[in-house]
Coordinates of C-alpha atoms and ligand atoms in Angstrom, one line a residue:
X1 CA 76.6 56.2 89.6
X2 CA 73.6 58.0 91.0
X3 CA 71.7 58.1 87.6
X4 CA 72.9 54.8 86.2
X5 CA 70.5 54.0 83.4
X6 CA 70.3 50.9 81.2
X7 CA 68.2 52.1 78.4
X8 CA 65.1 50.2 77.3
X9 CA 65.0 49.5 73.6
X10 CA 64.2 52.6 71.6
X11 CA 62.9 54.7 74.5
X12 CA 60.2 56.9 73.0
X13 CA 60.3 59.7 75.5
X14 CA 63.7 61.0 74.7
X15 CA 63.4 63.4 71.8
X16 CA 66.7 63.8 70.0
X17 CA 66.6 67.5 70.4
X18 CA 64.2 70.2 71.2
X19 CA 65.2 73.6 70.1
X20 CA 65.4 75.9 73.1
X21 CA 63.7 78.8 71.3
X22 CA 61.2 77.0 69.1
X23 CA 59.2 79.3 66.9
X24 CA 55.8 77.7 67.5
X25 CA 54.2 79.8 64.7
X26 CA 56.7 78.5 62.2
X27 CA 57.2 75.3 60.4
X28 CA 56.4 73.9 57.0
X29 CA 53.4 71.8 57.8
X30 CA 50.4 71.9 55.5
X31 CA 48.3 75.0 56.1
X32 CA 45.3 73.3 57.4
X33 CA 47.1 70.8 59.7
X34 CA 47.3 73.0 62.8
X35 CA 43.7 74.0 62.5
X36 CA 42.6 70.3 62.2
X37 CA 44.7 69.4 65.3
X38 CA 43.3 72.4 67.2
X39 CA 39.8 71.1 66.6
X40 CA 40.4 67.4 67.0
X41 CA 42.3 68.0 70.3
X42 CA 39.0 68.5 72.1
X43 CA 36.3 67.1 69.8
X44 CA 37.4 64.0 67.9
X45 CA 35.5 60.9 69.0
X46 CA 37.6 57.7 68.9
X47 CA 38.7 54.7 70.9
X48 CA 42.5 54.6 71.0
X49 CA 42.5 52.2 74.0
X50 CA 39.3 50.2 73.4
X51 CA 36.8 52.6 74.9
X52 CA 35.3 55.7 73.5
X53 CA 37.1 59.0 74.3
X54 CA 36.7 62.6 73.2
X55 CA 39.8 64.4 72.0
X56 CA 43.4 63.6 72.6
X57 CA 44.5 66.2 75.1
X58 CA 45.3 63.4 77.5
X59 CA 48.0 62.1 75.2
X60 CA 49.2 65.5 73.9
X61 CA 52.2 65.8 76.2
X62 CA 53.5 62.3 75.2
X63 CA 52.9 63.0 71.5
X64 CA 54.8 66.3 71.9
X65 CA 57.7 64.6 73.6
X66 CA 57.7 61.8 70.9
X67 CA 57.8 64.2 68.0
X68 CA 60.3 66.5 69.8
X69 CA 58.5 69.8 70.3
X70 CA 57.4 71.9 73.2
X71 CA 54.9 73.8 71.1
X72 CA 51.1 73.5 71.7
X73 CA 49.1 70.9 69.8
X74 CA 47.3 73.6 67.9
X75 CA 50.5 75.3 66.7
X76 CA 52.1 75.1 63.2
X77 CA 55.3 73.9 64.7
X78 CA 53.6 71.0 66.4
X79 CA 52.1 70.0 63.0
X80 CA 55.4 70.4 61.3
X81 CA 57.1 68.2 63.9
X82 CA 54.4 65.6 63.6
X83 CA 54.7 65.6 59.8
X84 CA 58.5 65.0 60.2
X85 CA 57.8 62.1 62.6
X86 CA 55.2 60.7 60.2
X87 CA 57.7 60.9 57.3
X88 CA 60.3 59.1 59.4
X89 CA 57.8 56.3 60.2
X90 CA 56.6 55.6 56.7
X91 CA 53.4 57.5 57.1
X92 CA 51.8 60.2 55.0
X93 CA 53.3 63.5 56.4
X94 CA 50.0 65.3 56.9
X95 CA 50.9 66.9 60.2
X96 CA 47.5 65.8 61.5
X97 CA 47.3 63.6 64.6
X98 CA 44.8 60.9 63.5
X99 CA 44.3 57.3 64.5
X100 CA 46.5 56.1 61.7
X101 CA 49.3 58.1 63.3
X102 CA 48.5 57.5 66.9
X103 CA 48.2 53.7 66.5
X104 CA 51.8 53.1 65.5
X105 CA 53.0 55.7 68.0
X106 CA 51.3 53.9 70.8
X107 CA 52.7 50.6 69.6
X108 CA 56.2 52.1 70.0
X109 CA 55.3 53.2 73.5
X110 CA 54.0 49.8 74.4
X111 CA 57.0 48.1 73.0
X112 CA 59.3 50.4 74.9
X113 CA 58.1 48.5 78.0
X114 CA 60.2 45.3 78.6
X115 CA 57.2 44.0 80.5
X116 CA 55.0 44.2 77.4
X117 CA 57.7 42.7 75.2
X118 CA 58.0 39.8 77.7
X119 CA 54.2 39.3 77.8
X120 CA 54.1 39.3 74.0
X121 CA 56.2 36.1 74.2
X122 CA 53.7 34.5 76.5
X123 CA 55.9 35.0 79.5
X124 CA 54.7 36.3 82.8
X125 CA 57.8 37.1 84.9
X126 CA 58.2 35.6 88.3
X127 CA 57.9 37.9 91.3
X128 CA 61.2 38.6 93.0
X129 CA 61.8 37.3 96.5
X130 CA 60.1 39.7 98.9
X131 CA 63.3 39.7 101.0
X132 CA 65.1 41.2 98.1
X133 CA 62.9 44.3 97.9
X134 CA 63.5 47.7 99.4
X135 CA 60.9 49.7 101.3
X136 CA 60.0 53.3 100.5
X137 CA 60.1 55.8 103.4
X138 CA 56.8 56.8 104.9
X139 CA 57.0 60.3 103.4
X140 CA 57.4 58.7 99.9
X141 CA 54.1 56.9 100.3
X142 CA 50.9 58.6 99.3
X143 CA 48.7 57.1 101.9
X144 CA 51.2 55.8 104.4
X145 CA 50.9 52.3 103.1
X146 CA 54.0 50.2 102.9
X147 CA 55.4 50.4 99.3
X148 CA 58.1 48.0 98.2
X149 CA 60.2 48.0 95.1
X150 CA 63.4 46.5 93.8
X151 CA 66.2 48.5 95.3
X152 CA 67.4 49.8 91.9
X153 CA 64.0 51.0 91.0
X154 CA 63.6 52.8 94.3
X155 CA 67.0 54.5 93.9
X156 CA 66.1 55.6 90.4
X157 CA 62.8 56.9 91.7
X158 CA 64.5 59.0 94.3
X159 CA 67.0 60.4 91.9
X160 CA 64.1 61.4 89.6
X161 CA 62.2 63.0 92.5
X162 CA 65.2 65.0 93.5
X163 CA 65.5 66.4 90.0
X164 CA 61.8 67.0 89.6
X165 CA 61.9 69.0 92.8
X166 CA 64.9 71.0 91.5
X167 CA 62.9 71.7 88.3
X168 CA 60.1 73.1 90.4
X169 CA 57.4 70.8 89.2
X170 CA 56.5 69.3 92.7
X171 CA 53.9 71.9 93.6
X172 CA 52.3 70.0 96.4
X173 CA 53.6 67.5 98.9
X174 CA 51.8 64.5 97.5
X175 CA 53.1 65.0 94.0
X176 CA 55.2 62.0 92.9
X177 CA 54.5 60.1 96.1
X178 CA 54.0 56.4 95.6
X179 CA 50.6 54.8 95.9
X180 CA 51.5 51.3 94.6
X181 CA 54.7 49.4 94.0
X182 CA 55.3 45.7 94.3
X183 CA 52.1 43.6 94.5
X184 CA 52.6 40.1 95.7
X185 CA 50.8 37.7 93.4
X186 CA 50.5 35.1 96.1
X187 CA 49.0 37.5 98.6
X188 CA 46.5 38.7 95.9
X189 CA 45.5 35.1 95.2
X190 CA 44.9 34.5 98.9
X191 CA 42.9 37.7 99.3
X192 CA 40.8 36.7 96.3
X193 CA 40.0 33.3 97.8
X194 CA 39.3 34.7 101.3
X195 CA 37.1 37.6 100.2
X196 CA 35.5 35.8 97.4
X197 CA 36.3 38.7 95.2
X198 CA 38.7 37.8 92.5
X199 CA 38.6 41.1 90.6
X200 CA 42.0 41.9 92.1
X201 CA 43.4 38.6 91.1
X202 CA 42.2 39.1 87.5
X203 CA 44.0 42.4 87.5
X204 CA 47.0 40.8 89.0
X205 CA 47.2 37.5 87.0
X206 CA 50.2 39.1 85.2
X207 CA 50.5 42.6 86.5
X208 CA 53.7 44.6 85.9
X209 CA 53.5 45.3 89.6
X210 CA 54.5 41.7 90.4
X211 CA 58.0 42.5 89.1
X212 CA 58.9 45.1 91.7
X213 CA 59.8 47.4 88.9
X214 CA 56.5 49.1 88.4
X215 CA 55.2 52.0 90.5
X216 CA 52.2 54.2 90.6
X217 CA 53.0 57.8 91.4
X218 CA 50.6 60.6 92.3
X219 CA 50.5 63.0 89.4
X220 CA 47.3 64.9 90.0
X221 CA 43.6 64.2 90.6
X222 CA 40.5 66.0 89.4
X223 CA 38.0 66.9 92.1
X224 CA 36.2 63.8 93.3
X225 CA 38.7 61.3 91.9
X226 CA 41.6 59.3 93.3
X227 CA 45.1 59.3 91.8
X228 CA 44.4 56.0 89.9
X229 CA 41.1 56.7 88.4
X230 CA 41.1 56.3 84.6
X231 CA 38.1 58.7 84.3
X232 CA 39.0 60.9 81.4
X233 CA 38.6 64.1 83.4
X234 CA 41.0 62.8 85.9
X235 CA 43.5 61.7 83.2
X236 CA 43.1 65.1 81.6
X237 CA 44.0 66.8 84.8
X238 CA 47.1 64.7 85.0
X239 CA 48.1 65.5 81.4
X240 CA 47.8 69.2 82.2
X241 CA 50.0 69.0 85.3
X242 CA 53.5 70.4 85.2
X243 CA 54.9 67.2 86.7
X244 CA 53.5 64.9 84.0
X245 CA 54.8 67.3 81.3
X246 CA 58.1 67.1 82.9
X247 CA 58.1 63.4 83.3
X248 CA 57.3 62.6 79.7
X249 CA 60.4 64.4 78.7
X250 CA 62.7 63.5 81.6
X251 CA 61.7 60.2 83.2
X252 CA 63.4 58.2 80.5
X253 CA 66.7 59.6 81.6
X254 CA 66.2 57.7 84.9
X255 CA 65.1 54.6 83.1
X256 CA 61.4 54.9 83.4
X257 CA 58.7 54.2 80.8
X258 CA 55.1 55.0 81.1
X259 CA 51.9 53.1 80.2
X260 CA 50.2 55.7 78.0
X261 CA 46.7 55.0 79.2
X262 CA 47.6 55.6 82.9
X263 CA 49.7 58.7 83.5
X264 CA 50.5 57.5 87.0
X265 CA 52.0 54.1 86.0
X266 CA 55.7 53.9 85.4
X267 CA 58.1 51.0 85.0
X268 CA 61.8 51.1 85.6
X269 CA 63.8 49.4 82.9
X270 CA 67.2 49.5 84.6
X271 CA 67.4 45.7 85.2
X272 CA 66.0 42.6 83.6
X273 CA 62.5 41.5 84.3
X274 CA 63.7 37.9 84.4
X275 CA 66.8 36.7 86.1
X276 CA 69.5 35.9 83.6
X277 CA 67.7 37.5 80.6
X278 CA 69.5 40.6 79.5
X279 CA 67.2 43.4 78.3
X280 CA 68.8 43.4 74.9
X281 CA 67.8 39.8 74.2
X282 CA 64.1 40.7 74.4
X283 CA 62.3 41.2 71.1
X284 CA 63.1 44.4 69.3
X285 CA 60.4 47.1 69.1
X286 CA 58.2 46.5 66.1
X287 CA 58.9 42.8 65.8
X288 CA 56.2 41.5 68.1
X289 CA 52.5 41.8 68.4
X290 CA 51.3 44.3 70.9
X291 CA 49.5 43.2 74.0
X292 CA 45.9 44.4 74.3
X293 CA 46.3 48.0 75.3
X294 CA 43.7 47.9 78.0
X295 CA 45.3 45.0 79.8
X296 CA 45.9 46.1 83.3
X297 CA 49.6 46.7 83.6
Ligands
ZN301 ZN1 50.4 50.6 88.0

């Protein structure tokens, strides 16, 4: 039972099949699609999460996993796989990654998170009793701070780390260590009042971290940035890392879903957010409005 996994609804990061020997130069995508993707990857100016960004390299690993290819974003195979995904989702099969394609794709990613589906109903899940939480080992903590999670989430995390290590993607000791887990909403409120700085409380009014199911893991950091900086250079460094590329394909097998804007933020879906509410009774993907994407998870 080491890898027991109760799947989230329609997990997006489990491509049905990826050919072992993909011909990345092949595929029946429109001629120009690969060239358009190659250019837009680093140049397009857009605001997919409410603030301006340049290019979509940060999201390329997730898009590739979603459309079921291991080929580069500039390849013909990538364009062909994207066209097939577009066709399957009622979109024009251009093979071009554009906002009209990325928006419904990110909606799927958001709705794969039970926490988002619960929030969409106007529900903020209660925090579990602190006494019910498990504590990560010191060598599992990025900075030595005490990290607590629900026991099932910690076990799933450990199983994933074991497999990531076996896959050779943990190139440095800090990779996949935890820098945040359960955040106690009561303690945050007290700190806010005491320090007269309620920024943390605003972030924590309904954070996924209150559930004991969400964790922030060290993926990578660009020079001068911490592992939770949403600076685009920092997120790009994460997107290029072997461990993130491995996780977007494999973390779903362990029950984890990711918040697309933050490569470090993962939520375990193996047990209900709310006591007595089975995961399957939450709204189906696509049936609910999406929470504001920049809402702090
Ligand atoms: Zn987080």
